[in-house]
PDB file of C-alpha atoms in Angstrom:
ATOM      1  CA  MET T 524     -21.011  99.885  79.138  1.00 65.00           C
ATOM      2  CA  ALA T 525     -18.285 102.134  77.856  1.00 91.00           C
ATOM      3  CA  ILE T 526     -16.276 101.409  75.078  1.00 91.00           C
ATOM      4  CA  ARG T 527     -13.035 100.674  77.227  1.00 91.00           C
ATOM      5  CA  GLU T 528     -14.795  97.829  79.245  1.00 93.00           C
ATOM      6  CA  LEU T 529     -16.103  96.642  76.019  1.00 93.00           C
ATOM      7  CA  ALA T 530     -12.675  96.402  74.366  1.00 95.00           C
ATOM      8  CA  GLU T 531     -11.190  95.088  77.729  1.00 95.00           C
ATOM      9  CA  ALA T 532     -14.208  92.628  77.752  1.00 95.00           C
ATOM     10  CA  TRP T 533     -13.229  91.457  74.012  1.00 96.00           C
ATOM     11  CA  ALA T 534      -9.307  91.390  74.199  1.00 95.00           C
ATOM     12  CA  SER T 535     -10.016  88.833  77.562  1.00 96.00           C
ATOM     13  CA  LEU T 536     -12.289  86.632  75.439  1.00 96.00           C
ATOM     14  CA  TYR T 537     -10.224  87.179  71.981  1.00 96.00           C
ATOM     15  CA  SER T 538      -6.942  86.146  73.602  1.00 95.00           C
ATOM     16  CA  ASP T 539      -8.224  82.613  75.377  1.00 96.00           C
ATOM     17  CA  SER T 540      -9.594  81.663  72.078  1.00 96.00           C
ATOM     18  CA  VAL T 541      -7.093  80.294  69.085  1.00 97.00           C
ATOM     19  CA  ALA T 542     -10.686  79.606  66.857  1.00 96.00           C
ATOM     20  CA  LEU T 543     -11.839  83.259  67.543  1.00 97.00           C
ATOM     21  CA  ARG T 544      -8.595  84.630  66.715  1.00 96.00           C
ATOM     22  CA  SER T 545      -8.224  82.833  63.504  1.00 97.00           C
ATOM     23  CA  ALA T 546     -11.866  83.899  62.194  1.00 97.00           C
ATOM     24  CA  VAL T 547     -11.223  87.624  62.893  1.00 97.00           C
ATOM     25  CA  SER T 548      -7.715  87.210  61.068  1.00 96.00           C
ATOM     26  CA  PHE T 549      -9.288  85.193  58.554  1.00 97.00           C
ATOM     27  CA  ALA T 550     -12.193  87.550  57.659  1.00 97.00           C
ATOM     28  CA  HIS T 551      -9.767  90.469  58.031  1.00 96.00           C
ATOM     29  CA  VAL T 552      -7.168  88.851  55.505  1.00 95.00           C
ATOM     30  CA  GLY T 553     -10.123  87.219  53.238  1.00 96.00           C
ATOM     31  CA  GLY T 554     -11.761  90.288  52.987  1.00 96.00           C
ATOM     32  CA  LEU T 555      -8.650  92.435  51.624  1.00 95.00           C
ATOM     33  CA  LEU T 556      -7.542  89.186  49.509  1.00 96.00           C
ATOM     34  CA  THR T 557     -11.290  89.427  47.944  1.00 97.00           C
ATOM     35  CA  GLY T 558     -12.270  93.146  47.827  1.00 96.00           C
ATOM     36  CA  GLY T 559      -8.149  94.120  47.134  1.00 96.00           C
ATOM     37  CA  GLY T 560      -7.884  91.306  44.474  1.00 96.00           C
ATOM     38  CA  ALA T 561     -11.014  92.125  42.828  1.00 95.00           C
ATOM     39  CA  ALA T 562     -10.145  96.179  42.838  1.00 95.00           C
ATOM     40  CA  ILE T 563      -6.707  95.746  41.361  1.00 95.00           C
ATOM     41  CA  THR T 564      -7.675  93.182  38.593  1.00 92.00           C
ATOM     42  CA  THR T 565      -9.886  95.633  37.777  1.00 90.00           C
ATOM     43  CA  ASP T 566      -7.270  98.672  38.147  1.00 91.00           C
ATOM     44  CA  LEU T 567      -4.905  97.103  35.812  1.00 91.00           C
ATOM     45  CA  ALA T 568      -7.348  96.001  33.503  1.00 87.00           C
ATOM     46  CA  ILE T 569      -8.435  99.830  33.059  1.00 85.00           C
ATOM     47  CA  LEU T 570      -4.567 100.896  33.013  1.00 88.00           C
ATOM     48  CA  GLY T 571      -4.599  98.505  29.849  1.00 84.00           C
ATOM     49  CA  LEU T 572      -1.845  96.817  31.879  1.00 83.00           C
ATOM     50  CA  LEU T 573      -3.972  93.326  31.137  1.00 77.00           C
ATOM     51  CA  GLY T 574      -4.204  94.137  27.457  1.00 73.00           C
ATOM     52  CA  PRO T 575      -7.013  95.913  26.004  1.00 70.00           C
ATOM     53  CA  ASP T 576      -9.626  96.912  28.401  1.00 64.00           C
ATOM     54  CA  ARG T 577     -13.291  96.071  26.888  1.00 66.00           C
ATOM     55  CA  ARG T 578     -14.933  96.376  30.093  1.00 64.00           C
ATOM     56  CA  THR T 579     -18.140  98.240  30.610  1.00 62.00           C
ATOM     57  CA  SER T 580     -19.219 100.695  33.080  1.00 61.00           C
ATOM     58  CA  ARG T 581     -22.010  97.777  34.106  1.00 66.00           C
ATOM     59  CA  GLU T 582     -19.312  94.897  34.550  1.00 73.00           C
ATOM     60  CA  SER T 583     -16.983  97.595  36.784  1.00 73.00           C
ATOM     61  CA  SER T 584     -20.049  97.995  39.209  1.00 74.00           C
ATOM     62  CA  ARG T 585     -20.644  94.299  39.870  1.00 83.00           C
ATOM     63  CA  VAL T 586     -16.825  94.190  40.646  1.00 89.00           C
ATOM     64  CA  HIS T 587     -17.484  96.895  42.938  1.00 86.00           C
ATOM     65  CA  ARG T 588     -20.065  95.255  44.597  1.00 89.00           C
ATOM     66  CA  VAL T 589     -17.321  92.569  45.223  1.00 94.00           C
ATOM     67  CA  VAL T 590     -15.451  95.033  46.433  1.00 95.00           C
ATOM     68  CA  VAL T 591     -17.772  97.145  48.780  1.00 94.00           C
ATOM     69  CA  GLY T 592     -19.111  93.646  50.418  1.00 95.00           C
ATOM     70  CA  SER T 593     -15.310  92.675  51.032  1.00 97.00           C
ATOM     71  CA  LEU T 594     -15.000  96.289  52.531  1.00 96.00           C
ATOM     72  CA  VAL T 595     -17.673  95.537  55.188  1.00 97.00           C
ATOM     73  CA  VAL T 596     -16.109  92.142  55.927  1.00 97.00           C
ATOM     74  CA  VAL T 597     -12.446  94.336  56.689  1.00 97.00           C
ATOM     75  CA  ILE T 598     -14.163  96.996  58.419  1.00 97.00           C
ATOM     76  CA  ALA T 599     -16.146  94.733  61.109  1.00 97.00           C
ATOM     77  CA  SER T 600     -12.904  92.613  61.759  1.00 97.00           C
ATOM     78  CA  GLY T 601     -10.896  95.545  61.652  1.00 97.00           C
ATOM     79  CA  LEU T 602     -13.180  96.951  64.383  1.00 97.00           C
ATOM     80  CA  LEU T 603     -12.771  93.837  66.346  1.00 97.00           C
ATOM     81  CA  LEU T 604      -8.864  93.921  66.203  1.00 96.00           C
ATOM     82  CA  LEU T 605      -8.941  97.334  67.265  1.00 96.00           C
ATOM     83  CA  LEU T 606     -10.979  97.051  70.213  1.00 96.00           C
ATOM     84  CA  LYS T 607      -8.525  93.696  71.134  1.00 95.00           C
ATOM     85  CA  ASP T 608      -5.700  96.221  71.543  1.00 95.00           C
ATOM     86  CA  LEU T 609      -7.611  99.546  71.992  1.00 95.00           C
ATOM     87  CA  ASP T 610      -5.259 101.604  74.172  1.00 93.00           C
ATOM     88  CA  ALA T 611      -1.840 100.383  72.021  1.00 95.00           C
ATOM     89  CA  LEU T 612      -3.456 101.470  68.914  1.00 96.00           C
ATOM     90  CA  ILE T 613      -4.878 104.468  69.699  1.00 95.00           C
ATOM     91  CA  GLU T 614      -1.481 105.664  70.380  1.00 96.00           C
ATOM     92  CA  SER T 615       0.277 104.113  67.451  1.00 96.00           C
ATOM     93  CA  ARG T 616       1.282 106.377  64.424  1.00 97.00           C
ATOM     94  CA  PRO T 617       1.401 103.721  61.812  1.00 97.00           C
ATOM     95  CA  PHE T 618      -2.302 102.810  62.564  1.00 97.00           C
ATOM     96  CA  TRP T 619      -3.272 106.341  62.032  1.00 98.00           C
ATOM     97  CA  ILE T 620      -1.081 106.403  59.117  1.00 97.00           C
ATOM     98  CA  LYS T 621      -3.090 102.996  58.184  1.00 97.00           C
ATOM     99  CA  MET T 622      -6.490 104.710  58.728  1.00 98.00           C
ATOM    100  CA  ALA T 623      -5.858 107.750  56.665  1.00 98.00           C
ATOM    101  CA  LEU T 624      -4.684 105.579  53.476  1.00 97.00           C
ATOM    102  CA  PHE T 625      -7.926 103.281  54.031  1.00 97.00           C
ATOM    103  CA  ALA T 626      -9.904 106.744  54.397  1.00 98.00           C
ATOM    104  CA  ALA T 627      -8.314 107.789  51.027  1.00 98.00           C
ATOM    105  CA  LEU T 628      -8.961 104.500  49.762  1.00 97.00           C
ATOM    106  CA  LEU T 629     -12.569 104.628  50.476  1.00 96.00           C
ATOM    107  CA  VAL T 630     -12.907 108.183  49.032  1.00 97.00           C
ATOM    108  CA  ASN T 631     -10.986 106.888  45.531  1.00 95.00           C
ATOM    109  CA  GLY T 632     -13.515 104.417  45.768  1.00 93.00           C
ATOM    110  CA  GLY T 633     -16.466 106.463  45.732  1.00 93.00           C
ATOM    111  CA  LEU T 634     -15.352 108.849  43.098  1.00 91.00           C
ATOM    112  CA  MET T 635     -14.284 106.012  40.444  1.00 88.00           C
ATOM    113  CA  MET T 636     -17.731 104.712  41.053  1.00 86.00           C
ATOM    114  CA  ARG T 637     -19.354 108.091  40.188  1.00 84.00           C
ATOM    115  CA  VAL T 638     -17.285 108.330  36.971  1.00 82.00           C
ATOM    116  CA  GLU T 639     -18.272 104.967  35.997  1.00 78.00           C
ATOM    117  CA  SER T 640     -21.672 105.816  36.848  1.00 75.00           C
ATOM    118  CA  ARG T 641     -21.694 108.144  34.507  1.00 72.00           C
ATOM    119  CA  ALA T 642     -19.502 106.514  31.562  1.00 65.00           C
ATOM    120  CA  SER T 643     -21.799 105.788  28.377  1.00 56.00           C
ATOM    121  CA  GLY T 644     -19.373 103.267  26.898  1.00 55.00           C
ATOM    122  CA  VAL T 645     -15.981 101.913  26.726  1.00 53.00           C
ATOM    123  CA  ASP T 646     -14.064 104.942  25.499  1.00 58.00           C
ATOM    124  CA  ALA T 647     -15.891 106.816  28.769  1.00 56.00           C
ATOM    125  CA  VAL T 648     -14.742 104.303  30.960  1.00 51.00           C
ATOM    126  CA  VAL T 649     -11.201 104.196  29.998  1.00 54.00           C
ATOM    127  CA  GLY T 650     -10.931 108.293  29.992  1.00 77.00           C
ATOM    128  CA  THR T 651      -8.477 110.594  31.796  1.00 83.00           C
ATOM    129  CA  ARG T 652     -10.305 110.420  35.547  1.00 85.00           C
ATOM    130  CA  LEU T 653     -10.879 106.693  35.586  1.00 85.00           C
ATOM    131  CA  ARG T 654      -7.407 105.923  34.883  1.00 87.00           C
ATOM    132  CA  ALA T 655      -6.256 108.494  37.448  1.00 92.00           C
ATOM    133  CA  ALA T 656      -8.496 107.012  39.774  1.00 92.00           C
ATOM    134  CA  ALA T 657      -7.633 103.456  38.901  1.00 92.00           C
ATOM    135  CA  LEU T 658      -4.002 104.158  39.497  1.00 95.00           C
ATOM    136  CA  ALA T 659      -4.412 105.873  42.589  1.00 97.00           C
ATOM    137  CA  SER T 660      -6.546 103.061  43.696  1.00 96.00           C
ATOM    138  CA  LEU T 661      -3.912 100.315  43.141  1.00 96.00           C
ATOM    139  CA  VAL T 662      -1.241 102.635  44.833  1.00 97.00           C
ATOM    140  CA  LEU T 663      -3.596 102.838  48.141  1.00 97.00           C
ATOM    141  CA  TRP T 664      -4.519  99.053  48.149  1.00 96.00           C
ATOM    142  CA  LEU T 665      -0.760  98.291  48.256  1.00 96.00           C
ATOM    143  CA  ALA T 666       0.024 101.499  50.610  1.00 97.00           C
ATOM    144  CA  THR T 667      -2.716 100.319  52.909  1.00 96.00           C
ATOM    145  CA  THR T 668      -1.602  96.821  52.909  1.00 95.00           C
ATOM    146  CA  LEU T 669       1.819  97.555  53.664  1.00 96.00           C
ATOM    147  CA  ALA T 670       0.734  99.660  56.421  1.00 96.00           C
ATOM    148  CA  GLY T 671      -1.218  97.027  57.760  1.00 94.00           C
ATOM    149  CA  ALA T 672       2.147  94.997  57.903  1.00 95.00           C
ATOM    150  CA  VAL T 673       3.665  97.756  59.998  1.00 96.00           C
ATOM    151  CA  VAL T 674       1.066  98.026  62.453  1.00 95.00           C
ATOM    152  CA  PRO T 675       1.499  95.006  64.782  1.00 92.00           C
ATOM    153  CA  ASN T 676       5.301  95.186  63.998  1.00 93.00           C
ATOM    154  CA  ALA T 677       5.124  98.557  65.635  1.00 92.00           C
ATOM    155  CA  LEU T 678       3.287  98.216  68.753  1.00 86.00           C
TER     156      LEU T 678
END
C-alpha cells in the first residue's frame, strides 16, 4: 500500500472516531508534557535556576531515559498526526520549521547525553558545555512547542 493510500485510510478512520482523535492527541501532548517537563526541569537545575545543582550524571541519565521514552511516544503520535493531513502538512512551512526545531532538539539532546556520560562528578556536570546544551535544550523545547501550536492554525 502506498503512503498516500495509507494516509487516506488513516485520515478517514481518524476523522470518524472521537476516541481515536483524543487518544492520538493525548499521546502527543502527554509525551511532550512528560518528556519536555522532565527535560526543562533538568535544564533549569543545570543552569542553577532552581538553586545549586547537586545532580550527578547518573541522575541526569535517569531523567534522559524518561525524556527518550516520551520522545518515542511523541514521534509515533506525530507520524499519525502527519498521516491524517499529509498533503497539507507536506506543503506547510510552519510544519517544516517545527521539524527542523525538533531535529535540533534531538541533536542537542544527544550531545547533552554525551557530555553527561563523560562527566566524572558534579563539577564536570555543571561545566560550560553542559550549561550551553541545557540552555539550548530549554530554548528548543519551548520553540518546538510554539511551532507545534502554529502548525494547525496555519493550515
